[in-house]
Tab-separated table of C-alpha atoms and ligand atoms in Angstrom:
chain	number	residue	atom	x	y	z
A	20	MET	CA	257.789	52.367	-6.264
A	21	MET	CA	258.808	48.865	-5.605
A	22	ASN	CA	255.853	46.310	-4.394
A	23	ARG	CA	257.119	44.861	-0.896
A	24	MET	CA	256.941	41.425	-2.688
A	25	ASP	CA	258.756	42.326	-5.553
A	26	PRO	CA	262.200	40.555	-5.976
A	27	PHE	CA	265.096	43.181	-4.694
A	28	PRO	CA	266.960	44.885	-7.567
A	29	ILE	CA	270.564	42.890	-7.112
A	30	ASN	CA	271.984	44.413	-9.752
A	31	SER	CA	270.831	48.000	-9.339
A	32	PRO	CA	273.682	50.447	-8.669
A	33	LEU	CA	275.094	50.237	-5.609
A	34	PRO	CA	274.922	52.047	-3.040
A	35	GLN	CA	273.405	55.300	-3.398
A	36	VAL	CA	274.438	57.429	-0.473
A	37	PHE	CA	273.482	60.932	0.836
A	38	THR	CA	275.943	62.518	3.107
A	39	THR	CA	275.838	65.732	5.448
A	40	PRO	CA	278.363	66.968	7.684
A	41	GLU	CA	275.867	65.850	10.265
A	42	PHE	CA	274.867	62.594	9.119
A	43	SER	CA	274.894	60.152	6.268
A	44	MET	CA	272.532	57.918	4.640
A	45	GLU	CA	273.609	54.947	2.316
A	46	LEU	CA	270.890	52.932	0.706
A	47	CYS	CA	271.240	49.024	-0.857
A	48	CYS	CA	274.384	47.955	1.330
A	49	GLN	CA	275.736	44.902	0.490
A	50	GLY	CA	277.152	42.783	3.074
A	51	ASN	CA	278.752	39.075	2.888
A	52	ASP	CA	276.602	36.656	1.225
A	53	ARG	CA	277.865	33.825	2.906
A	54	TYR	CA	278.021	33.486	6.625
A	55	THR	CA	281.763	33.606	7.885
A	56	LYS	CA	283.432	33.327	11.336
A	57	VAL	CA	286.148	35.762	11.987
A	58	SER	CA	287.117	38.045	14.527
A	59	TYR	CA	285.913	41.315	13.477
A	60	PRO	CA	282.380	42.335	12.450
A	61	VAL	CA	280.743	41.277	9.567
A	62	LYS	CA	277.692	42.508	8.099
A	63	TYR	CA	275.449	40.421	5.949
A	64	GLY	CA	272.947	40.388	3.116
A	65	LEU	CA	271.521	43.825	1.911
A	66	PHE	CA	270.724	46.615	4.057
A	67	SER	CA	270.548	50.413	4.765
A	68	ARG	CA	272.836	52.411	7.107
A	69	LEU	CA	272.367	55.839	8.929
A	70	GLU	CA	275.379	57.271	10.440
A	71	THR	CA	275.313	60.068	12.502
A	72	ARG	CA	278.205	61.759	14.600
A	73	ASP	CA	277.529	59.525	17.498
A	74	HIS	CA	275.667	56.620	15.968
A	75	ILE	CA	275.215	53.614	13.470
A	76	LEU	CA	271.794	52.222	12.836
A	77	GLU	CA	271.252	49.498	10.218
A	78	PHE	CA	267.923	48.503	8.796
A	79	ASN	CA	266.779	45.268	6.910
A	80	LEU	CA	264.552	45.822	3.335
A	81	ASN	CA	261.732	46.184	5.362
A	82	HIS	CA	263.002	49.293	6.814
A	83	GLU	CA	263.402	47.577	10.572
A	84	ILE	CA	266.126	48.292	12.552
A	85	ARG	CA	268.260	45.156	12.742
A	86	HIS	CA	271.768	46.359	14.041
A	87	ALA	CA	273.115	49.480	15.899
A	88	ARG	CA	275.986	50.729	17.922
A	89	SER	CA	277.077	53.969	19.384
A	90	LYS	CA	280.469	55.880	18.583
A	91	LYS	CA	280.618	57.315	21.631
A	92	ASN	CA	283.668	56.523	23.958
A	93	THR	CA	281.041	55.086	26.501
A	94	TRP	CA	280.338	52.561	24.217
A	95	LEU	CA	282.077	49.002	25.692
A	96	HIS	CA	284.284	48.347	22.228
A	97	PRO	CA	284.237	49.660	18.775
A	98	SER	CA	283.830	46.193	17.314
A	99	GLU	CA	281.010	45.434	19.456
A	100	TRP	CA	277.213	45.745	18.666
A	101	LEU	CA	273.801	45.505	18.986
A	102	LYS	CA	271.354	43.169	17.000
A	103	ARG	CA	267.522	43.204	17.058
A	104	THR	CA	265.952	39.809	16.335
A	105	LEU	CA	262.767	39.173	14.411
A	106	GLY	CA	261.418	38.252	17.682
A	107	ASN	CA	262.118	41.926	18.631
A	108	ASP	CA	264.615	41.254	21.662
A	109	TRP	CA	267.860	43.065	21.703
A	110	VAL	CA	271.038	40.861	21.754
A	111	TYR	CA	274.412	42.639	22.553
A	112	TYR	CA	277.511	40.705	20.683
A	113	SER	CA	280.508	41.274	22.517
A	114	SER	CA	283.865	39.887	21.808
A	115	GLY	CA	284.859	39.034	25.343
A	116	GLY	CA	288.490	38.513	24.409
A	117	TYR	CA	288.139	36.331	21.378
A	118	SER	CA	290.273	33.201	21.820
A	119	GLY	CA	287.613	32.318	25.095
A	120	VAL	CA	284.848	32.777	23.473
A	121	TYR	CA	285.402	30.980	20.156
A	122	GLU	CA	286.897	27.780	22.216
A	123	ALA	CA	283.472	27.864	24.135
A	124	LEU	CA	281.046	28.651	21.180
A	125	GLY	CA	282.632	27.729	17.871
A	126	GLU	CA	282.017	31.577	17.120
A	127	TYR	CA	283.935	34.818	17.533
A	128	TYR	CA	281.132	36.994	19.266
A	129	LEU	CA	279.263	35.829	22.355
A	130	PRO	CA	275.495	36.979	22.346
A	131	ASN	CA	274.508	38.698	25.467
A	132	LEU	CA	270.820	38.675	26.026
A	133	THR	CA	268.361	40.631	28.129
A	134	TYR	CA	266.503	37.434	29.524
A	135	PRO	CA	267.668	34.707	31.873
A	136	THR	CA	269.803	31.952	30.394
A	137	ASN	CA	272.339	29.363	31.032
A	138	SER	CA	275.460	31.376	29.900
A	139	LEU	CA	278.585	30.908	31.684
A	140	LEU	CA	280.234	33.858	29.981
A	141	GLY	CA	279.840	37.463	29.584
A	142	GLY	CA	278.921	40.243	31.687
A	143	LYS	CA	275.804	42.542	32.353
A	144	PRO	CA	276.120	44.824	29.034
A	145	PHE	CA	272.521	45.988	29.700
A	146	GLU	CA	273.469	47.697	32.319
A	147	GLU	CA	275.940	49.812	30.468
A	148	LYS	CA	274.597	53.475	29.760
A	149	GLY	CA	275.454	53.338	26.222
A	150	ILE	CA	273.786	50.387	25.380
A	151	ARG	CA	270.486	51.254	27.198
A	152	GLU	CA	270.383	54.228	25.934
A	153	ILE	CA	270.245	52.865	22.104
A	154	VAL	CA	267.623	50.528	22.978
A	155	THR	CA	265.482	52.634	24.454
A	156	HIS	CA	266.217	55.834	22.203
A	157	TRP	CA	267.009	54.556	18.806
A	158	PRO	CA	263.793	56.332	17.349
A	159	ASP	CA	264.917	59.879	18.762
A	160	ILE	CA	267.766	59.707	16.527
A	161	LEU	CA	265.601	59.330	13.563
A	162	THR	CA	262.924	62.056	14.860
A	163	GLY	CA	266.117	64.391	15.139
A	164	LEU	CA	266.836	64.561	11.578
A	165	PRO	CA	265.454	66.747	9.020
A	166	ASP	CA	262.569	66.775	7.335
A	167	THR	CA	263.252	68.822	4.569
A	168	GLY	CA	266.225	69.085	2.248
A	169	LEU	CA	266.664	65.246	1.320
A	170	PRO	CA	266.254	63.965	-2.182
A	171	ASP	CA	262.852	61.953	-2.425
A	172	GLU	CA	264.543	58.784	-2.102
A	173	PHE	CA	266.029	59.565	1.036
A	174	SER	CA	263.153	61.505	2.678
A	175	GLY	CA	260.682	58.662	1.565
A	176	TRP	CA	263.249	55.745	3.405
A	177	LEU	CA	263.329	57.993	6.604
A	178	GLN	CA	259.288	58.276	6.343
A	179	ARG	CA	259.541	54.202	6.140
A	180	LEU	CA	262.011	53.735	9.250
A	181	ARG	CA	259.751	56.236	11.203
A	182	GLU	CA	257.033	54.388	10.801
A	183	ASN	CA	258.411	51.524	12.055
A	184	THR	CA	258.286	52.293	15.810
A	185	PRO	CA	258.952	49.819	18.558
A	186	GLU	CA	255.313	49.334	18.896
A	187	ARG	CA	255.056	48.335	15.516
A	188	LEU	CA	258.045	46.178	15.838
A	189	ALA	CA	256.754	44.534	18.957
A	190	GLU	CA	253.840	43.734	16.860
A	191	LYS	CA	255.206	42.287	14.079
A	192	ALA	CA	256.825	39.649	16.367
A	193	ARG	CA	253.577	38.740	18.085
A	194	THR	CA	252.001	38.010	14.651
A	195	LEU	CA	255.058	35.761	13.670
A	196	PHE	CA	254.699	33.936	16.878
A	197	ASP	CA	250.898	33.697	16.091
A	198	ILE	CA	251.501	32.457	12.386
A	199	ILE	CA	253.765	29.421	13.656
A	200	GLY	CA	251.638	28.879	17.025
A	201	SER	CA	254.232	30.240	19.469
A	202	ARG	CA	257.341	32.036	20.180
A	203	VAL	CA	260.312	29.728	19.598
A	204	THR	CA	261.786	29.347	23.361
A	205	VAL	CA	265.010	27.808	22.142
A	206	MET	CA	266.762	27.823	18.809
A	207	PRO	CA	269.197	24.676	17.783
A	208	PRO	CA	272.320	25.387	18.865
A	209	ASP	CA	273.678	24.689	15.196
A	210	ALA	CA	271.708	27.828	14.098
A	211	ARG	CA	275.022	29.806	15.227
A	212	HIS	CA	276.004	28.934	11.618
A	213	THR	CA	273.585	31.611	10.312
A	214	ASP	CA	274.143	33.845	12.922
A	215	TYR	CA	270.416	32.491	14.408
A	216	ASN	CA	268.826	33.955	11.219
A	217	PHE	CA	266.564	31.591	10.012
A	218	ILE	CA	262.548	31.504	9.084
A	219	PRO	CA	260.862	29.410	11.622
A	220	LEU	CA	258.007	26.933	10.602
A	221	THR	CA	255.825	24.296	12.861
A	222	ILE	CA	255.350	20.827	11.165
A	223	ALA	CA	254.882	19.271	14.777
A	224	ASP	CA	253.885	20.642	18.267
A	225	GLY	CA	255.200	19.732	21.866
A	226	CYS	CA	257.743	16.868	22.604
A	227	LEU	CA	257.784	13.188	23.122
A	228	TYR	CA	259.087	13.036	26.923
A	229	LYS	CA	258.015	16.415	28.764
A	230	CYS	CA	261.233	15.575	31.055
A	231	ALA	CA	261.536	17.046	34.712
A	232	PHE	CA	264.469	19.329	34.244
A	233	CYS	CA	263.384	21.257	31.151
A	234	LYS	CA	262.385	24.875	31.477
A	235	ILE	CA	261.760	25.443	27.560
A	236	LYS	CA	259.209	22.435	27.216
A	237	ASN	CA	255.334	23.364	27.030
A	238	LYS	CA	252.283	21.435	27.985
A	239	LYS	CA	251.223	20.508	24.403
A	240	PRO	CA	251.058	16.738	23.850
A	241	PHE	CA	253.184	15.903	20.653
A	242	SER	CA	251.107	16.308	17.795
A	243	VAL	CA	251.589	17.088	13.879
A	244	ARG	CA	250.558	19.675	12.065
A	245	SER	CA	248.191	19.320	8.962
A	246	ARG	CA	249.567	20.147	5.270
A	247	ALA	CA	246.952	22.865	4.952
A	248	ASP	CA	248.058	24.521	8.333
A	249	ILE	CA	252.004	24.397	6.944
A	250	HIS	CA	250.716	25.748	3.576
A	251	ARG	CA	249.138	28.520	5.497
A	252	GLN	CA	252.053	29.230	7.331
A	253	ILE	CA	254.460	29.215	4.731
A	254	ALA	CA	252.102	31.682	2.632
A	255	GLU	CA	252.172	33.976	5.829
A	256	LEU	CA	255.543	33.760	6.982
A	257	LYS	CA	256.350	34.855	3.096
A	258	THR	CA	254.257	38.212	3.319
A	259	LEU	CA	255.763	38.784	7.016
A	260	TYR	CA	259.387	38.547	5.914
A	261	GLY	CA	258.276	40.220	3.025
A	262	ARG	CA	261.050	42.222	0.798
A	263	ASP	CA	263.731	41.155	3.384
A	264	ILE	CA	263.160	37.194	2.638
A	265	ILE	CA	265.936	37.748	0.101
A	266	ASN	CA	268.453	37.879	3.126
A	267	TYR	CA	267.425	34.605	4.274
A	268	ASN	CA	268.860	31.205	3.524
A	269	ALA	CA	268.138	29.167	6.431
A	270	LEU	CA	264.874	26.978	7.922
A	271	PHE	CA	264.144	26.190	11.346
A	272	LEU	CA	261.644	23.091	11.681
A	273	GLY	CA	260.036	23.726	14.758
A	274	GLU	CA	258.962	22.660	17.641
A	275	HIS	CA	261.030	20.443	20.077
A	276	ASP	CA	260.827	17.266	18.158
A	277	ALA	CA	259.986	18.016	14.277
A	278	LEU	CA	261.994	14.727	13.498
A	279	ASN	CA	258.977	13.072	14.973
A	280	ALA	CA	257.017	14.193	12.019
A	281	PRO	CA	256.263	11.446	8.858
A	282	ALA	CA	259.186	11.480	6.308
A	283	ASP	CA	257.302	12.255	3.585
A	284	LEU	CA	255.651	15.409	5.516
A	285	ILE	CA	259.395	16.615	6.544
A	286	LEU	CA	260.627	16.323	2.842
A	287	GLU	CA	257.597	17.548	1.065
A	288	THR	CA	257.380	20.621	3.743
A	289	LEU	CA	261.267	21.298	2.795
A	290	GLU	CA	260.602	21.239	-0.867
A	291	LYS	CA	258.037	23.629	-0.847
A	292	ALA	CA	259.592	26.084	1.504
A	293	HIS	CA	262.810	26.188	0.022
A	294	GLU	CA	260.940	26.863	-3.268
A	295	GLU	CA	258.343	29.576	-1.942
A	296	PHE	CA	261.139	31.415	0.177
A	297	GLY	CA	263.022	31.503	-3.115
A	298	PHE	CA	266.248	30.061	-1.269
A	299	ALA	CA	267.859	29.465	-4.648
A	300	SER	CA	267.742	32.817	-5.537
A	301	SER	CA	268.682	34.349	-1.848
A	302	TYR	CA	271.119	36.813	-1.767
A	303	MET	CA	272.988	34.620	0.890
A	304	LYS	CA	274.674	31.647	-0.447
A	305	GLU	CA	273.726	27.874	-0.004
A	306	ALA	CA	270.516	27.024	2.040
A	307	PHE	CA	270.578	25.692	5.881
A	308	LEU	CA	268.290	23.744	7.639
A	309	PHE	CA	267.712	23.262	11.498
A	310	ILE	CA	265.570	20.817	13.559
A	311	PHE	CA	265.530	19.149	16.766
A	312	GLY	CA	265.192	15.560	17.499
A	313	SER	CA	265.293	12.814	20.100
A	314	ALA	CA	266.877	9.564	20.755
A	315	ASP	CA	263.260	7.924	19.664
A	316	SER	CA	262.258	10.039	16.789
A	317	PHE	CA	265.966	9.683	15.507
A	318	LEU	CA	266.034	5.808	16.150
A	319	ASN	CA	262.980	5.166	14.578
A	320	ALA	CA	263.171	7.806	11.363
A	321	ASP	CA	262.584	6.084	8.303
A	322	PRO	CA	265.538	5.212	6.430
A	323	LEU	CA	263.988	7.448	3.455
A	324	LEU	CA	264.155	10.896	5.256
A	325	PHE	CA	267.950	10.443	5.125
A	326	GLU	CA	267.832	9.589	1.432
A	327	GLY	CA	265.776	12.395	0.804
A	328	LEU	CA	267.800	15.161	3.033
A	329	LYS	CA	270.906	13.783	0.689
A	330	ALA	CA	269.055	15.035	-2.348
A	331	LEU	CA	268.008	18.235	-1.154
A	332	PRO	CA	270.009	21.265	-1.809
A	333	PHE	CA	269.844	21.878	2.316
A	334	GLN	CA	273.007	21.735	4.495
A	335	THR	CA	270.784	19.812	7.292
A	336	PHE	CA	271.776	19.929	10.949
A	337	ILE	CA	269.644	17.788	13.208
A	338	ASN	CA	270.184	18.337	16.788
A	339	LEU	CA	269.099	15.508	19.202
A	340	GLY	CA	268.689	16.489	23.185
A	341	LEU	CA	270.404	13.562	24.669
A	342	GLU	CA	271.520	14.804	27.832
A	343	SER	CA	273.186	11.825	29.599
A	344	CYS	CA	274.145	8.335	28.983
A	345	ASP	CA	274.152	7.810	32.812
A	346	LYS	CA	271.052	6.153	34.322
A	347	THR	CA	271.221	7.682	37.565
A	348	THR	CA	271.428	10.979	36.001
A	349	LEU	CA	268.430	10.121	33.621
A	350	LYS	CA	266.363	9.206	36.539
A	351	LEU	CA	267.387	12.852	38.464
A	352	ILE	CA	266.708	14.918	35.637
A	353	GLY	CA	263.117	12.943	35.040
A	354	LYS	CA	264.212	11.862	31.241
A	355	PRO	CA	262.455	8.733	30.067
A	356	ILE	CA	265.010	7.173	28.231
A	357	THR	CA	267.697	4.378	28.909
A	358	PRO	CA	271.647	4.538	28.488
A	359	GLU	CA	271.248	2.204	26.116
A	360	LYS	CA	268.978	4.141	23.443
A	361	VAL	CA	271.289	7.335	24.020
A	362	ARG	CA	274.226	5.349	22.992
A	363	ALA	CA	272.418	3.469	19.864
A	364	ALA	CA	271.476	7.136	18.687
A	365	PHE	CA	275.055	8.325	19.411
A	366	GLU	CA	276.539	5.574	17.229
A	367	LYS	CA	273.694	5.990	14.669
A	368	ALA	CA	274.713	9.718	14.405
A	369	GLN	CA	278.314	9.409	13.740
A	370	GLN	CA	277.348	6.719	10.922
A	371	ILE	CA	275.187	9.141	9.471
A	372	ASN	CA	278.004	11.930	10.068
A	373	GLN	CA	280.456	9.752	8.144
A	374	THR	CA	277.867	9.193	4.877
A	375	LEU	CA	275.723	11.914	4.232
A	376	PRO	CA	278.068	15.109	3.216
A	377	ASN	CA	275.326	17.491	3.681
A	378	VAL	CA	273.657	15.792	6.771
A	379	GLU	CA	275.279	16.790	10.375
A	380	ILE	CA	273.655	15.348	13.802
A	381	SER	CA	274.622	17.105	16.949
A	382	CYS	CA	274.026	15.740	20.195
A	383	ASN	CA	273.223	17.892	23.602
A	384	PHE	CA	274.632	16.771	26.734
A	385	ILE	CA	273.700	18.463	30.151
A	386	MET	CA	276.533	20.109	32.805
A	387	ASP	CA	275.737	20.880	36.385
A	388	GLU	CA	278.391	20.636	39.473
A	389	ASP	CA	275.571	18.833	41.331
A	390	LEU	CA	275.200	15.758	39.039
A	391	PRO	CA	276.439	12.021	40.059
A	392	PRO	CA	280.068	11.519	38.849
A	393	THR	CA	279.121	8.790	36.615
A	394	HIS	CA	277.261	11.137	34.334
A	395	ALA	CA	280.793	12.884	33.445
A	396	GLU	CA	282.546	9.581	33.385
A	397	SER	CA	279.524	7.832	30.623
A	398	LEU	CA	280.097	11.060	28.688
A	399	LEU	CA	283.601	10.849	28.547
A	400	SER	CA	283.169	7.252	27.610
A	401	LEU	CA	281.064	8.113	24.391
A	402	LEU	CA	283.009	11.179	23.870
A	403	ARG	CA	286.432	9.592	23.507
A	404	PRO	CA	286.238	6.569	21.810
A	405	ASP	CA	289.164	3.894	21.287
A	406	SER	CA	289.500	5.080	17.950
A	407	ARG	CA	292.458	7.885	18.435
A	408	ARG	CA	290.674	10.016	15.320
A	409	THR	CA	289.209	13.315	15.786
A	410	SER	CA	285.764	14.039	14.071
A	411	PRO	CA	285.494	17.177	12.401
A	412	LYS	CA	281.787	16.845	12.439
A	413	GLY	CA	279.219	16.066	15.144
A	414	GLY	CA	279.094	18.879	17.497
A	415	ILE	CA	278.636	17.933	20.896
A	416	TYR	CA	276.961	21.127	22.658
A	417	LEU	CA	277.157	20.830	26.571
A	418	SER	CA	274.281	22.821	28.356
A	419	PRO	CA	274.680	23.812	31.716
A	420	LEU	CA	271.404	23.373	33.589
A	421	LYS	CA	271.157	26.385	35.832
A	422	PHE	CA	269.814	29.599	34.364
A	423	ALA	CA	271.233	32.937	35.619
A	424	SER	CA	273.929	31.168	37.464
A	425	PRO	CA	277.602	31.297	35.859
A	426	SER	CA	279.675	28.463	37.189
A	427	ARG	CA	283.540	28.389	37.346
A	428	GLU	CA	283.329	24.922	38.266
A	429	VAL	CA	281.118	24.388	35.527
A	430	LEU	CA	283.122	26.092	32.811
A	431	TYR	CA	286.298	24.531	34.068
A	432	ASP	CA	284.544	21.115	33.433
A	433	PHE	CA	283.395	22.099	30.121
A	434	TYR	CA	287.283	23.014	28.880
A	435	LYS	CA	288.514	19.552	30.592
A	436	LEU	CA	285.669	17.825	28.495
A	437	LYS	CA	286.410	19.877	25.315
A	438	SER	CA	290.365	19.206	25.677
A	439	LEU	CA	289.371	14.959	25.690
A	440	SER	CA	286.636	15.107	23.255
A	441	ARG	CA	287.360	13.547	20.088
A	442	PHE	CA	284.166	15.558	18.883
A	443	PRO	CA	283.754	19.582	17.798
A	444	THR	CA	282.950	20.303	21.711
A	445	PHE	CA	281.017	23.515	22.500
A	446	LEU	CA	278.712	25.199	25.328
A	447	TYR	CA	275.014	25.564	24.481
A	448	LEU	CA	273.580	29.025	24.995
A	449	ILE	CA	270.109	28.828	25.283
A	450	GLN	CA	268.428	31.766	23.123
A	451	ARG	CA	265.138	32.277	21.933
A	452	LEU	CA	263.653	33.905	18.650
B	25	LIG	S1	264.381	17.926	26.918
B	25	LIG	FE1	263.247	18.293	24.975
B	25	LIG	S2	262.088	15.916	25.149
B	25	LIG	FE2	262.338	16.896	27.326
B	25	LIG	S3	260.746	18.159	27.632
B	25	LIG	FE3	262.572	19.512	26.781
B	25	LIG	S4	261.625	19.905	24.483
B	25	LIG	FE4	260.973	17.904	25.624
């Protein structure tokens, strides 16, 4: 029998299928090995699948449920599905009329969440009977399968699926949060490029500003983790992700301003994580790095950091929370930086985007109907420079300030700004891991 840390035999005969009139089981399914943006459902990585008359459930290499959908006519749309995250949240991916979602998010599917967030799009899928039924009763589908008459390989597989009860999955999520210090309360918007699949590793806690408006901040003062603690996390994460680690090729360096950590610590951590997590031999091609930064950490960053990032085998996305370049707005939202600093950070971001092929700096700004008009005016002056050239790099993410309050007016303002912006411009949907 395979040990949980043994490498997955990618070259073994694939897939293995057992079928009856009532259900089919498929082990070692091979999904796409690159993240792509397409308007139909794509499965990534290596996984296993159970299909019954009414449902399709998919499991990762640790035998934990990861995707589900119903085949009943109560299901909202045949190309929509549920995903369970490592943080043990269920997310419903809806197409929502592909073009609108793609325009707004840069992705063809809209993640619908079970907790309050700042989404301007989508409905309330978790109030639908078919969706509620799967989220609460998926273990019953496993229980309803026969205990006898299955080939050994499939009965062993079913046994392991049944062992991963909702309680055990919740416990595993808590273990993940304990290893890194806390839940990832907000994922970088660029993590959409790997469908929010990444390994989180905390190299620094807290943030620099503790802005009044921010709903995701914590009380921790900014502090950098020791090398020993980072090594402990890497070892524990490697065990926690287990066999399924082969499906990962992305790293999130937490927490809210990891860019403010010393350059040598960041670079050493990246090298070690890349090696220990086996990104070079991941089933998923390329390697991605996501990291948050601030105006100060970005402007003060050691030039050696960018030289180092250029040489590492990561496609790096650094996301800066700039919020506004209007003095009145910055004061209103309690963000202790100046418009001059915001403009300087924005200009430096463009320099890096133009010169480092494997590094992209994206910037966040806020949106709200109650902000002074000077906010939108100053933002437009940044996003619509004199040059008529559009920039393919340097995503701009606009984050509605209010949670659980979709507003047509804000959505209209977003599309207007997007049409004028010279940069790829999207909404920032706040999601946790
Ligand atoms: S916006 Fe960023 S810097 Fe400000 S409190 Fe939130 S996490 Fe901290």
